[in-house]
mmCIF file of C-alpha atoms and ligand atoms in Angstrom:
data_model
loop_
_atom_site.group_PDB
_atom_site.id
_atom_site.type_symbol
_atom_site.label_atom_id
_atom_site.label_comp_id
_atom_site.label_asym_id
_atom_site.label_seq_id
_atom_site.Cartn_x
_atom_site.Cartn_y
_atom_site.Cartn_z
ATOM 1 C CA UNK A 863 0.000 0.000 0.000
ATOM 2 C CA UNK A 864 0.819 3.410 -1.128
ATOM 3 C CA UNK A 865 1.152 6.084 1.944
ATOM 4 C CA UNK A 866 2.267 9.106 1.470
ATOM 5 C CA UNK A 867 2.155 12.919 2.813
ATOM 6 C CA UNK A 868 2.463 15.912 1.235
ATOM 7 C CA UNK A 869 1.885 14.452 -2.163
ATOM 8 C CA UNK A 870 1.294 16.254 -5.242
ATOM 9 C CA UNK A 871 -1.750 15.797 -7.205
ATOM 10 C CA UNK A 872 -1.197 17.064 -10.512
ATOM 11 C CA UNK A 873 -0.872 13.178 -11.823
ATOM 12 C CA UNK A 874 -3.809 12.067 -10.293
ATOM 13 C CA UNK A 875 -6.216 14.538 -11.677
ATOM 14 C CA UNK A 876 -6.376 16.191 -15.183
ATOM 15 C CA UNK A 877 -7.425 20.062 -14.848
ATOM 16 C CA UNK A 878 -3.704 20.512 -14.267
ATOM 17 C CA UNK A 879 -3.573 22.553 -11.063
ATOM 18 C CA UNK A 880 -0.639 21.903 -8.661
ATOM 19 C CA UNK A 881 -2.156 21.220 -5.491
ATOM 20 C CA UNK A 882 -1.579 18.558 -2.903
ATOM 21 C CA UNK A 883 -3.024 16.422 -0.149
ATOM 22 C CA UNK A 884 -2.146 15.935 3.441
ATOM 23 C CA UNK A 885 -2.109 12.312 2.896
ATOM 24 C CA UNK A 886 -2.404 9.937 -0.410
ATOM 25 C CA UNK A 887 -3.153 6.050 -0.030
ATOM 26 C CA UNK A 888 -3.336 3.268 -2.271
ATOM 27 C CA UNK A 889 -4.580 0.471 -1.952
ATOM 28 C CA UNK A 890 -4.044 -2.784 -4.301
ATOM 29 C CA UNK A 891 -6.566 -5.151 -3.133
ATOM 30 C CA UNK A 892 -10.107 -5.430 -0.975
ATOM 31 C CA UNK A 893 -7.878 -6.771 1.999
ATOM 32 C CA UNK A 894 -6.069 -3.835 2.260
ATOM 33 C CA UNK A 895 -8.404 -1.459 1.898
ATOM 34 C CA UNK A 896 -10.880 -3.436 4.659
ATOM 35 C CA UNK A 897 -7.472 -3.129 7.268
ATOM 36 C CA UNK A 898 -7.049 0.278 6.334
ATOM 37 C CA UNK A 899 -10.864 0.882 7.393
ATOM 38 C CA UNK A 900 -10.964 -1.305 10.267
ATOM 39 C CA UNK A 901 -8.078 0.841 11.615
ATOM 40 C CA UNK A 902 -8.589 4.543 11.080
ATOM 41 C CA UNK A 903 -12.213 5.573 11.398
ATOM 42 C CA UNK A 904 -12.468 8.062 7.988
ATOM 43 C CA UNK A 905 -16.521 8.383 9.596
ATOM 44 C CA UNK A 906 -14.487 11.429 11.722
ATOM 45 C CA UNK A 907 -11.671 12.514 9.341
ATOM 46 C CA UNK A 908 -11.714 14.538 5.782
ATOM 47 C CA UNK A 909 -11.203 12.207 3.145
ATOM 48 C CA UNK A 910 -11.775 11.962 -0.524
ATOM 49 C CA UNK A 911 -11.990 8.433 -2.857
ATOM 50 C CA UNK A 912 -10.809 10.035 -6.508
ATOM 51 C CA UNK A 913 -10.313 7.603 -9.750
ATOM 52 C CA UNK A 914 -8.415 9.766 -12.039
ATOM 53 C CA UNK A 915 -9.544 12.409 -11.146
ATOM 54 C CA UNK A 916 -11.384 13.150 -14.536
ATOM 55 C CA UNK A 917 -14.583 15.043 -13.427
ATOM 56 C CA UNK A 918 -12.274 17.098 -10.624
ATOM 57 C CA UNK A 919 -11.665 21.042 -9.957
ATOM 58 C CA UNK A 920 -9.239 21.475 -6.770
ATOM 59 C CA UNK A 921 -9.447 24.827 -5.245
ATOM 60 C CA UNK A 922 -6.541 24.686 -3.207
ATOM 61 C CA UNK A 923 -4.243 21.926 -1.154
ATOM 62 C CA UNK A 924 -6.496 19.200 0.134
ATOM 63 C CA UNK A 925 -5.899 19.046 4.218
ATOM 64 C CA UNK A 926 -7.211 15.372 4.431
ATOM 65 C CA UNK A 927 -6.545 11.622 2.850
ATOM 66 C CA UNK A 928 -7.146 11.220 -0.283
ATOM 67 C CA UNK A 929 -7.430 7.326 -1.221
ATOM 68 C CA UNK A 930 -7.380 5.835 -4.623
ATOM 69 C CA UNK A 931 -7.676 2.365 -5.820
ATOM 70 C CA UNK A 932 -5.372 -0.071 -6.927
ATOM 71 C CA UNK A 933 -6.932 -2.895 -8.031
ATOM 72 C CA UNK A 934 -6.670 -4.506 -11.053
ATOM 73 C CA UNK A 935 -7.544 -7.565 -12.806
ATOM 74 C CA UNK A 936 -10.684 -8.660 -15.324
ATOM 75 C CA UNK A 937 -12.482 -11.815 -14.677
ATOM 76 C CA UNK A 938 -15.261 -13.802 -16.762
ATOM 77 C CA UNK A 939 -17.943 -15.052 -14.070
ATOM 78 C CA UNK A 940 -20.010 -16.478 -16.438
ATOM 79 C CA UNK A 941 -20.017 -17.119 -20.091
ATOM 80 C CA UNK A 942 -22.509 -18.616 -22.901
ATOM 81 C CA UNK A 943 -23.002 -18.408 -27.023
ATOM 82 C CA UNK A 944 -24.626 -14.712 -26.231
ATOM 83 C CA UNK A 945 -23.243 -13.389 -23.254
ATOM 84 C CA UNK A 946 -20.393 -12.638 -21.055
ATOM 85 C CA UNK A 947 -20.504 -11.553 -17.241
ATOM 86 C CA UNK A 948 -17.518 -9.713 -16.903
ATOM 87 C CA UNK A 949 -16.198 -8.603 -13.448
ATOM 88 C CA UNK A 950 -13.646 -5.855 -13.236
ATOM 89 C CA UNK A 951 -11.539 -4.409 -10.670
ATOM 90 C CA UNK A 952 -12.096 -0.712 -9.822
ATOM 91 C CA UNK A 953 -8.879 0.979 -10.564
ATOM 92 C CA UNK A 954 -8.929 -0.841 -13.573
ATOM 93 C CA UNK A 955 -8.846 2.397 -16.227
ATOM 94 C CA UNK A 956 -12.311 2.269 -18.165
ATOM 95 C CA UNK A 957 -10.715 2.569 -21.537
ATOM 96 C CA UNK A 958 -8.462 -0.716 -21.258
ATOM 97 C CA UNK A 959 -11.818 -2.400 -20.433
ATOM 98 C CA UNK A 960 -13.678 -1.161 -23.278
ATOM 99 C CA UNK A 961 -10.767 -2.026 -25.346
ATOM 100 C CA UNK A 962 -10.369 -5.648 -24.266
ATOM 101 C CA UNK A 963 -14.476 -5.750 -24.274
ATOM 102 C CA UNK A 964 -13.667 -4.833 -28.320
ATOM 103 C CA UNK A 965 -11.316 -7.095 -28.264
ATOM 104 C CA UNK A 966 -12.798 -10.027 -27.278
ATOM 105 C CA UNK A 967 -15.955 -9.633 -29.522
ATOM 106 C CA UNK A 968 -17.992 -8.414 -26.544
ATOM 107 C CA UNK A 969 -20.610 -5.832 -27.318
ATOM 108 C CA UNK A 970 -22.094 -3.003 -25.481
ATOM 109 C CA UNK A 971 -19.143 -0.571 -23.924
ATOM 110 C CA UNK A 972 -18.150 0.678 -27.256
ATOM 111 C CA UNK A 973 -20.007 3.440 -27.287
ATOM 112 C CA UNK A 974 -18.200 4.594 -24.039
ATOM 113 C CA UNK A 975 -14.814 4.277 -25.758
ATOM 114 C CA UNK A 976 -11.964 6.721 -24.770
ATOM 115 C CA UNK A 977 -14.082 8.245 -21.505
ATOM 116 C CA UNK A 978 -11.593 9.129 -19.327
ATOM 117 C CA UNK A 979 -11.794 7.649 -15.571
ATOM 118 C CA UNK A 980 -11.353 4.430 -14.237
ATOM 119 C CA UNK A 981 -14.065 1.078 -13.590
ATOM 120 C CA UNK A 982 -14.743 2.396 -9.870
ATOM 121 C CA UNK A 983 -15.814 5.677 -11.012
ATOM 122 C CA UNK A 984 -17.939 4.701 -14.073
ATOM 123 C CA UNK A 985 -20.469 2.940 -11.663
ATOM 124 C CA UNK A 986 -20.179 6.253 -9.156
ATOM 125 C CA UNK A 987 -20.689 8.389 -11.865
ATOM 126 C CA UNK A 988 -23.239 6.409 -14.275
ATOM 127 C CA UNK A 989 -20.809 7.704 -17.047
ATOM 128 C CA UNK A 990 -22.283 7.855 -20.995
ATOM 129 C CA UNK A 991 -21.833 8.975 -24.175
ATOM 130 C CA UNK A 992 -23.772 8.300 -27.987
ATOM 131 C CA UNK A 993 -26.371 7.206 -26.501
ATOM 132 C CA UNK A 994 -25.481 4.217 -24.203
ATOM 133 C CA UNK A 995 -25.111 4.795 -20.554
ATOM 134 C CA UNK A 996 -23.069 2.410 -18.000
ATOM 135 C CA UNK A 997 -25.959 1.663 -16.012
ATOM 136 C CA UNK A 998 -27.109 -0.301 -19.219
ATOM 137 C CA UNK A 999 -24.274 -2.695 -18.756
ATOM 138 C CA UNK A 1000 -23.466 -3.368 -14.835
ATOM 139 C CA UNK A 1001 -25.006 -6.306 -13.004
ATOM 140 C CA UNK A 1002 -23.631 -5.640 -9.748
ATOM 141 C CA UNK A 1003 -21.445 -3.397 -8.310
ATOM 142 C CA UNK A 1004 -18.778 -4.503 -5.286
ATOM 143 C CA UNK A 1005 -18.263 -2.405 -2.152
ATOM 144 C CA UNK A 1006 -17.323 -2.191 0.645
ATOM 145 C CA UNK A 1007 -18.640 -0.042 4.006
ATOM 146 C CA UNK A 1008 -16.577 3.153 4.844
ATOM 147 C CA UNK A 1009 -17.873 2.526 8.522
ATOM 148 C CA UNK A 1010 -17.142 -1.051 9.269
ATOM 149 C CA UNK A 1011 -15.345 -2.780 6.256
ATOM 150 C CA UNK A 1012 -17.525 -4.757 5.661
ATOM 151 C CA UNK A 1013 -18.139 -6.222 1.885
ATOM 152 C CA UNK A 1014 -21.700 -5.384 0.340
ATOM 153 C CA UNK A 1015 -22.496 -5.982 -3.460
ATOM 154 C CA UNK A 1016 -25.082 -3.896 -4.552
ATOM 155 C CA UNK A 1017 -27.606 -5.113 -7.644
ATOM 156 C CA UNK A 1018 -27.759 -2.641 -10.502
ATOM 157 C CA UNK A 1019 -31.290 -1.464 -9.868
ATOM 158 C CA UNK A 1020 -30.432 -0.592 -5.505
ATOM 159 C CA UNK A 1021 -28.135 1.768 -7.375
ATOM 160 C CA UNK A 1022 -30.903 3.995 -8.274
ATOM 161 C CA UNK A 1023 -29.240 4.705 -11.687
ATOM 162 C CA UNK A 1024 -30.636 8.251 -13.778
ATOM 163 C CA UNK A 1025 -28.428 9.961 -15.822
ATOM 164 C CA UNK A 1026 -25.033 10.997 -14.342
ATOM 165 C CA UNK A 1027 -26.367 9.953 -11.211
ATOM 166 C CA UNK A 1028 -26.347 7.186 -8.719
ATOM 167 C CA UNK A 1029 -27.109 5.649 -4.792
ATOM 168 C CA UNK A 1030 -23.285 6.681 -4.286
ATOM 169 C CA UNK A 1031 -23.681 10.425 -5.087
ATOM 170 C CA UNK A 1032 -27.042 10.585 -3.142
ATOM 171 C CA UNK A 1033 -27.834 8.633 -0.373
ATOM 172 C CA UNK A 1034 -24.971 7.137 0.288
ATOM 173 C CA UNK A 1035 -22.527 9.146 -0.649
ATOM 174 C CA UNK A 1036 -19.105 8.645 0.801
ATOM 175 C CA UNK A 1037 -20.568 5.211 2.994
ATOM 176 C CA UNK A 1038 -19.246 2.491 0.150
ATOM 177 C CA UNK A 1039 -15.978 2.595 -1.267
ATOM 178 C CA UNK A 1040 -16.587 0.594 -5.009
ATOM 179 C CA UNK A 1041 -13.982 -1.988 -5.228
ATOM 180 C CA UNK A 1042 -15.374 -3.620 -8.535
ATOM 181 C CA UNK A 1043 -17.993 -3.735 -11.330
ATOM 182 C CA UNK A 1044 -19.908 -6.845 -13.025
ATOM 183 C CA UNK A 1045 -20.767 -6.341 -16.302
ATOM 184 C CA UNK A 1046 -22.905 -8.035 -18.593
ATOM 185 C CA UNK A 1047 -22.053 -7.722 -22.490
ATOM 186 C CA UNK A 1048 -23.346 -9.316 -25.694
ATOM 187 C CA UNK A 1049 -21.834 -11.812 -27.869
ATOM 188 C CA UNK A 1050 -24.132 -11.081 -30.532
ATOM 189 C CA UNK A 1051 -23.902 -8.090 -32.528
ATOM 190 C CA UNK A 1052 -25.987 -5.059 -31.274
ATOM 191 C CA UNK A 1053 -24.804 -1.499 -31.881
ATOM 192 C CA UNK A 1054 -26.580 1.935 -30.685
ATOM 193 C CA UNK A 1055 -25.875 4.310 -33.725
ATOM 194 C CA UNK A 1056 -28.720 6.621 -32.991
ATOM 195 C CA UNK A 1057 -27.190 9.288 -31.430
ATOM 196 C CA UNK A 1058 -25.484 12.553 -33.239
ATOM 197 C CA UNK A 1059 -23.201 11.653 -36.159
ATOM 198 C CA UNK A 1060 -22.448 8.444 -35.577
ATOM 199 C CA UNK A 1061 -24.165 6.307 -38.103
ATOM 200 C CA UNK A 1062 -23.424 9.515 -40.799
ATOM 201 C CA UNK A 1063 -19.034 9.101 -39.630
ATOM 202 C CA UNK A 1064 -19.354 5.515 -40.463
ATOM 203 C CA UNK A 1065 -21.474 5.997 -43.322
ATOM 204 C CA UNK A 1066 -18.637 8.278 -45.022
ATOM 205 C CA UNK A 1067 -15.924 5.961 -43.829
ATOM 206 C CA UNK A 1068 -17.625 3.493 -46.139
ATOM 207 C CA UNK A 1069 -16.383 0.362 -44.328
ATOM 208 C CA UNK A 1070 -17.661 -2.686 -42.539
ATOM 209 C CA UNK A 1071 -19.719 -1.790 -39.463
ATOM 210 C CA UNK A 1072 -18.132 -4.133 -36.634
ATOM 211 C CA UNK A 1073 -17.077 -3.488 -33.476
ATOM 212 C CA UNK A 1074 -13.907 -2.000 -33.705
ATOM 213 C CA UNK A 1075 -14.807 0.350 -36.790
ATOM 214 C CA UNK A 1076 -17.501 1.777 -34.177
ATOM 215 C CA UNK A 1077 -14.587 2.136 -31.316
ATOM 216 C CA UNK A 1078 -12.794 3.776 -34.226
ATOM 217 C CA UNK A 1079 -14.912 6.088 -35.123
ATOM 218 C CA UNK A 1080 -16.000 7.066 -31.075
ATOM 219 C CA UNK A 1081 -12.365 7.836 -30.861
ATOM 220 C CA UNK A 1082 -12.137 9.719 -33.861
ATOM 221 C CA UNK A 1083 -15.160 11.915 -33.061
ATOM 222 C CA UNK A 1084 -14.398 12.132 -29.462
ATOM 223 C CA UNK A 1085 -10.426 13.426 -30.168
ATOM 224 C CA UNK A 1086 -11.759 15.632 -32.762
ATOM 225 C CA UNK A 1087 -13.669 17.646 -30.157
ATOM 226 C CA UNK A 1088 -12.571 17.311 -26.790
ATOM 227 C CA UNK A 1089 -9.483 18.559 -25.432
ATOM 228 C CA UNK A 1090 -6.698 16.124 -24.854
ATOM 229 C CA UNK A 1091 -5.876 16.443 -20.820
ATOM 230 C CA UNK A 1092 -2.369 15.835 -21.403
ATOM 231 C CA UNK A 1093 -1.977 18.995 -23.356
ATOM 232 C CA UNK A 1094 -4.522 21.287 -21.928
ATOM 233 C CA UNK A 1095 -5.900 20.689 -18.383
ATOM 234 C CA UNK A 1096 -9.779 19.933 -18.283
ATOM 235 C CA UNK A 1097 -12.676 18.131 -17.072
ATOM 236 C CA UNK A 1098 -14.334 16.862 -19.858
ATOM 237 C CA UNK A 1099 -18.325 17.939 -20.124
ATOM 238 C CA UNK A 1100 -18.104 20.851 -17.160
ATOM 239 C CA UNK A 1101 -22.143 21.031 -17.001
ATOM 240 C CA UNK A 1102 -24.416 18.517 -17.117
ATOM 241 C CA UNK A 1103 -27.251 18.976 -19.753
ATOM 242 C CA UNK A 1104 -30.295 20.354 -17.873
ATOM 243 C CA UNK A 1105 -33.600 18.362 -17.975
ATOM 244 C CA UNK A 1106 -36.300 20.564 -18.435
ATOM 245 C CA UNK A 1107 -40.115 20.214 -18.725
ATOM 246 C CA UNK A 1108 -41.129 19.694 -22.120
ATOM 247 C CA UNK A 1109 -43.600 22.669 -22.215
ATOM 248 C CA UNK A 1110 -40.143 24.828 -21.878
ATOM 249 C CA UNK A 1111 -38.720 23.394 -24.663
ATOM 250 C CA UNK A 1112 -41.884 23.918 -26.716
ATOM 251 C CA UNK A 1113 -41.816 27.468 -25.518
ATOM 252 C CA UNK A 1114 -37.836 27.583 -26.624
ATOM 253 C CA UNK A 1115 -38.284 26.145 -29.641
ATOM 254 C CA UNK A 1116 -40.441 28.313 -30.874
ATOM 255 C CA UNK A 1117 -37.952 31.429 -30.767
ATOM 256 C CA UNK A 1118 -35.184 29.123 -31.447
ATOM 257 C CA UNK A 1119 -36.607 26.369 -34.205
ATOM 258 C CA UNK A 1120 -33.208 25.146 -34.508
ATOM 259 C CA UNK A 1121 -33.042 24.149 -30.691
ATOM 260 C CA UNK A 1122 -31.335 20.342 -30.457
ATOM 261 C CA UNK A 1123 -32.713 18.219 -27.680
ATOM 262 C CA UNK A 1124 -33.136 14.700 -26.637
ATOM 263 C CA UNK A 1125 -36.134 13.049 -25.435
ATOM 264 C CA UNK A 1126 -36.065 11.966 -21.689
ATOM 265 C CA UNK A 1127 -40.006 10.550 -21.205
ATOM 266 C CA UNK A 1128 -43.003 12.176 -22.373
ATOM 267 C CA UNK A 1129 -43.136 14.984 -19.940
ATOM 268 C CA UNK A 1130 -38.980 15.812 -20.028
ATOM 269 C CA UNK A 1131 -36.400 16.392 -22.492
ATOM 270 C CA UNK A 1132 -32.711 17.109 -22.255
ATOM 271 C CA UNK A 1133 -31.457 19.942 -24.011
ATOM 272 C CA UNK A 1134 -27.511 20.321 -24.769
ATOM 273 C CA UNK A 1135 -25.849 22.599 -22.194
ATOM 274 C CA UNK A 1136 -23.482 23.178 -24.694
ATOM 275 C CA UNK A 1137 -25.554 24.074 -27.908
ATOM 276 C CA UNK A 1138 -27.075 27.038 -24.923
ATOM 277 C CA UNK A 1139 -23.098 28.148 -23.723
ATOM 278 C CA UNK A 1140 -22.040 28.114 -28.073
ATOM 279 C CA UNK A 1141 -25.567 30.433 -28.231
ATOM 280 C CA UNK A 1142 -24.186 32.807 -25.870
ATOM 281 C CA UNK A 1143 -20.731 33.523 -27.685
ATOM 282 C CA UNK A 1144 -18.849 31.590 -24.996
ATOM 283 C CA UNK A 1145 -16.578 29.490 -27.374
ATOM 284 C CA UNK A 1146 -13.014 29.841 -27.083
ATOM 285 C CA UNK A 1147 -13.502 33.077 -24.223
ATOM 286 C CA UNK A 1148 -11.515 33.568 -22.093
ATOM 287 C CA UNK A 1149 -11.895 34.919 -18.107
ATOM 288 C CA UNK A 1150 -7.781 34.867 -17.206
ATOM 289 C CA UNK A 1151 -6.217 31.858 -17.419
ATOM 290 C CA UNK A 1152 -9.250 29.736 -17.745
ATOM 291 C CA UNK A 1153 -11.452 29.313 -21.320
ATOM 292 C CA UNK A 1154 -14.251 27.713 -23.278
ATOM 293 C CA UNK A 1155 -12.647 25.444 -25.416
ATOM 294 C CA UNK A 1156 -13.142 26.486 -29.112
ATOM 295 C CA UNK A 1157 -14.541 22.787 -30.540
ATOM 296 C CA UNK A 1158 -16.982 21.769 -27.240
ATOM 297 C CA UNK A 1159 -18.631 24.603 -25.886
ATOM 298 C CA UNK A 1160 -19.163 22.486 -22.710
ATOM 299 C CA UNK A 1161 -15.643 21.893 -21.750
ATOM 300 C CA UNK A 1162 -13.835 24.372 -20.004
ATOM 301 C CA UNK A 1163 -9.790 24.092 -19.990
ATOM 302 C CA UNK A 1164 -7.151 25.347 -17.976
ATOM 303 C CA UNK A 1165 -5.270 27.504 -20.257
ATOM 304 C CA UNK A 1166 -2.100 27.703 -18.259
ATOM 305 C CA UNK A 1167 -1.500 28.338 -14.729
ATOM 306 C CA UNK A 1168 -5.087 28.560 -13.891
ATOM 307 C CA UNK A 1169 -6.558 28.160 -10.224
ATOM 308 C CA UNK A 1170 -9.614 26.580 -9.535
ATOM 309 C CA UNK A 1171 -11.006 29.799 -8.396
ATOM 310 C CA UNK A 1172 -10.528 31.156 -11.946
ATOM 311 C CA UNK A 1173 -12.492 28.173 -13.414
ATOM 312 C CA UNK A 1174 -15.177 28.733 -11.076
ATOM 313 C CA UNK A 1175 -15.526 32.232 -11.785
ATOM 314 C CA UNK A 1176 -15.529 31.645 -15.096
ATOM 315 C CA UNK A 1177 -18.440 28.944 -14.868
ATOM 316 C CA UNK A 1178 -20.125 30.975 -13.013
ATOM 317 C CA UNK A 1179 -20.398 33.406 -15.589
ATOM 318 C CA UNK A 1180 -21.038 31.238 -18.072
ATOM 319 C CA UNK A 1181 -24.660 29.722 -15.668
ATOM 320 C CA UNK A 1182 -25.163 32.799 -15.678
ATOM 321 C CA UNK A 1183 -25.387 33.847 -19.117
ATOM 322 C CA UNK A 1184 -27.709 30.881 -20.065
ATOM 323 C CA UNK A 1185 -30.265 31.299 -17.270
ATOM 324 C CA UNK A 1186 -30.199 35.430 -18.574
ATOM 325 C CA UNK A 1187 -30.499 34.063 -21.851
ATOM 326 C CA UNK A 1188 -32.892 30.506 -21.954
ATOM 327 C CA UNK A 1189 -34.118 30.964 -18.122
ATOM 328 C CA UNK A 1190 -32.454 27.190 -17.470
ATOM 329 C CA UNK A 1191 -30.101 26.832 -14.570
ATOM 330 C CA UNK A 1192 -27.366 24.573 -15.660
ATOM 331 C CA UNK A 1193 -24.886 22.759 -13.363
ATOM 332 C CA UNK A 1194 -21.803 21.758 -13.085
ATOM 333 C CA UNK A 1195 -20.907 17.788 -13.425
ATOM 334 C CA UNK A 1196 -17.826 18.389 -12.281
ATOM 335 C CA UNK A 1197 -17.039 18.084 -8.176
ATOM 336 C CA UNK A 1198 -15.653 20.873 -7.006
ATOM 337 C CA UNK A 1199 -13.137 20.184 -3.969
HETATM 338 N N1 LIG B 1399 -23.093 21.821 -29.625
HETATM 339 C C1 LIG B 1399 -23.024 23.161 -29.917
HETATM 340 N N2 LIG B 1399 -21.843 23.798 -29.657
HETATM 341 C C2 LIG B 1399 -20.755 23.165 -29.132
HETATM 342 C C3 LIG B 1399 -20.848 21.785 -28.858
HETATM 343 C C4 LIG B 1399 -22.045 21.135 -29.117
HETATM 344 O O1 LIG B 1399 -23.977 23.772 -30.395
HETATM 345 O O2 LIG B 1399 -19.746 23.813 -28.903
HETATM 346 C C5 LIG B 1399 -24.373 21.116 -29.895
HETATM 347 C C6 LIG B 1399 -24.152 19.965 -30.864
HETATM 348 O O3 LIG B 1399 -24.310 20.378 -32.172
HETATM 349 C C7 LIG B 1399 -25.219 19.003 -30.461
HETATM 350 C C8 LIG B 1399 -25.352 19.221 -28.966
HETATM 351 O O4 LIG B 1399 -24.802 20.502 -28.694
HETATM 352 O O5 LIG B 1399 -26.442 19.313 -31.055
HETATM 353 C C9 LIG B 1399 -24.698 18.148 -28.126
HETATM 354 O O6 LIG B 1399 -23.315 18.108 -28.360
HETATM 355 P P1 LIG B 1399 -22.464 16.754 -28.191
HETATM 356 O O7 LIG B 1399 -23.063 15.677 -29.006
HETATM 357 O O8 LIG B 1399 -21.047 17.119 -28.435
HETATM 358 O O9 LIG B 1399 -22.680 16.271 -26.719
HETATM 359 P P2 LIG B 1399 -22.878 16.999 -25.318
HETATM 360 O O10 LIG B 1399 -24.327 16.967 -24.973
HETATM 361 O O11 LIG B 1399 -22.215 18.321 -25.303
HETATM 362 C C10 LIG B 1399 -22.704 14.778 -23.934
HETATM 363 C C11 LIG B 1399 -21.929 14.266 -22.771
HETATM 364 C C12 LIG B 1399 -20.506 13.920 -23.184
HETATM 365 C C13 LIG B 1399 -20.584 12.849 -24.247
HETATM 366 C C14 LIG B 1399 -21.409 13.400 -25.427
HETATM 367 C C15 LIG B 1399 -21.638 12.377 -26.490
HETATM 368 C C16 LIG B 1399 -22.850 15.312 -20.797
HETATM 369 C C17 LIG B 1399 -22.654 16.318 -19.714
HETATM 370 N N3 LIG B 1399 -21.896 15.253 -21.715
HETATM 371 O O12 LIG B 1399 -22.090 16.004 -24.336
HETATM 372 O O13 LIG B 1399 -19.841 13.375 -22.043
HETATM 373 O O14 LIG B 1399 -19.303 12.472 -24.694
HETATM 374 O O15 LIG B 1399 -22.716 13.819 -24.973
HETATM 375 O O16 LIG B 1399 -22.583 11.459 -26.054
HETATM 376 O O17 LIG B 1399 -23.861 14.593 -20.777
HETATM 377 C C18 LIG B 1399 -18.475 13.991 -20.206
HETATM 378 O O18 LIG B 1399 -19.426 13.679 -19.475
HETATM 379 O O19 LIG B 1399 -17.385 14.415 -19.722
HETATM 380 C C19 LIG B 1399 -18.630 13.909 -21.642
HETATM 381 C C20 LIG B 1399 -17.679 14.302 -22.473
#
């Protein structure tokens, strides 16, 4: 196990500010993470469980623990001529899963290829992109209790799943630590080309569709418009897309005709935080060091040197643009710490 103080976090999250925490564990199995509960009650201490820190803003040095996992390793439960159940160890990285799922044939994570993050956090955070959404895939999900230890697997529908949402953000947030994922995946070919361009990015590609030309072209769209972390710090999506009743939209829609949305159930639709930001002439601004980046609306980047002050003034004015603007309140996905 990994225990150290003082320990900079600018590798462990991917806004690139230089802060640190007190403390910084890792663990590399469910054994030592149950002794490290069992012997320090974090009930009464300031601690934090981060994957890669992916959907993270630090404001400043972090005066508690801050524990991430280290457990590895993919394992087929259970197996037949159209299925795999697929269990996965949380600090697994979510992108080497999708690309072994591809791999093997196994259908159903594509869609989520290249989302930054790692296994524990994708059943935290109900992750999704083109139209597919973890929750579709996970069985179970492996945990155990901040308080005692003690092991409890959870089925996929106690997680109360909804979209970027789950049990572990709500009511139980910061009680289970995830320490891995089932999933269940096809062996028969089903693909989800609905949303966006996808179907028209394969169409022009003119090849095949199988598996890995879909991963392909995720990647390809995906790289096109979001910001590489490595080069320029960010978060990925900063807001969530607001769900608003439907009698809004209609009202929206009929000043804006153009308005893009996606349907939710009959009485609620999503609309696209970052069609609303674009609208408002936020794309590539700048407030400082932090911007808008100029191919995603939604994603805001760390242009050099930022704090996480500057990125929350800047979303700040950004919310507050779009509720002058649309009258929706949007809200950040990313946790602020
Ligand atoms: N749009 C604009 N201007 C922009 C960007 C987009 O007008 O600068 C419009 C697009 O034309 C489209 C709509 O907004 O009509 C939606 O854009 P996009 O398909 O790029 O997706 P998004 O709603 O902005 C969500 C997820 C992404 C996920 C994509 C694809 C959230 C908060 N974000 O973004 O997830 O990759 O859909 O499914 O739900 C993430 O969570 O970090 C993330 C990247």
């Amino acid at each position: 196990m990994k225990n150290l103080e003082n320990y900079s976090l600018l590798a462990h999250h991917t806004f690139g500010m230089d802060v640190k925490t007190a403390r910084f564990i890792e663990y590399v199995s469910e054994i030592e993470l149950k002794d490290f509960l069992c012997a320090h009650s974090l009930e009464n201490q300031l601690w934090l469980h981060i994957g890669s820190g992916s959907n993270l803003l630090f404001t400043g040095n972090y005066a508690g623990i801050i524990l991430h996992s280290g457990i590895k390793g993919t394992e087929v439960l259970t197996e037949n001529e159209k299925e795999v159940i697929v269990r996965v160890g949380a600090g697994e990285v979510w992108d080497d899963f999708v690309a072994l799922a591809v791999d093997n044939g196994w259908y159903g994570a594509e869609n989520l290829s290249l989302i930054p993050g790692e296994v524990g956090a994708s059943a935290v955070q109900n992750i999704g992109a083109y139209g597919v959404e973890v929750k579709d895939l996970i069985v179970q999900v492996e945990t155990l209790e901040v308080a005692t230890g003690r092991k409890r697997i959870f089925e996929r529908d106690e997680c109360q799943y909804a979209y970027r949402e789950s049990i572990f953000k709500k009511s139980l947030k910061g009680k289970y630590i995830v320490t891995a994922v089932v999933y269940r995946l096809s062996k028969l070919p089903m693909f989800r080309l609905e949303y966006g361009n996808v179907k028209a990015e394969l169409e022009k590609c003119g090849c095949e569709l199988t598996l890995k030309q879909v991963r392909k072209v995720i990647v390809a769209i995906r790289e096109a418009k979001l910001p590489d972390p490595k080069v320029q710090g960010n978060a990925g999506s900063f807001f969530m897309n607001p769900i608003v009743p439907r009698k809004q939209y209609e009202e929206l829609r009929k000043i804006y005709p153009e308005i893009p949305h996606y349907e939710v159930d009959t009485d609620r639709v999503k609309i696209p935080a970052a069609w609303m930001i674009d609208q408002c002439g936020w794309k590539g601004k700048k407030i400082g060091r932090a911007g808008v980046h100029d191919k995603q609306a939604l994603v805001l980047v760390n242009c050099g040197g930022a704090t996480g002050q500057e990125v929350i003034t800047l979303s700040e004015e950004i919310q507050k643009s779009v509720k002058e603007r649309f009258g929706i309140q949007i809200f950040p996905e990313v946790n602020f710490i």
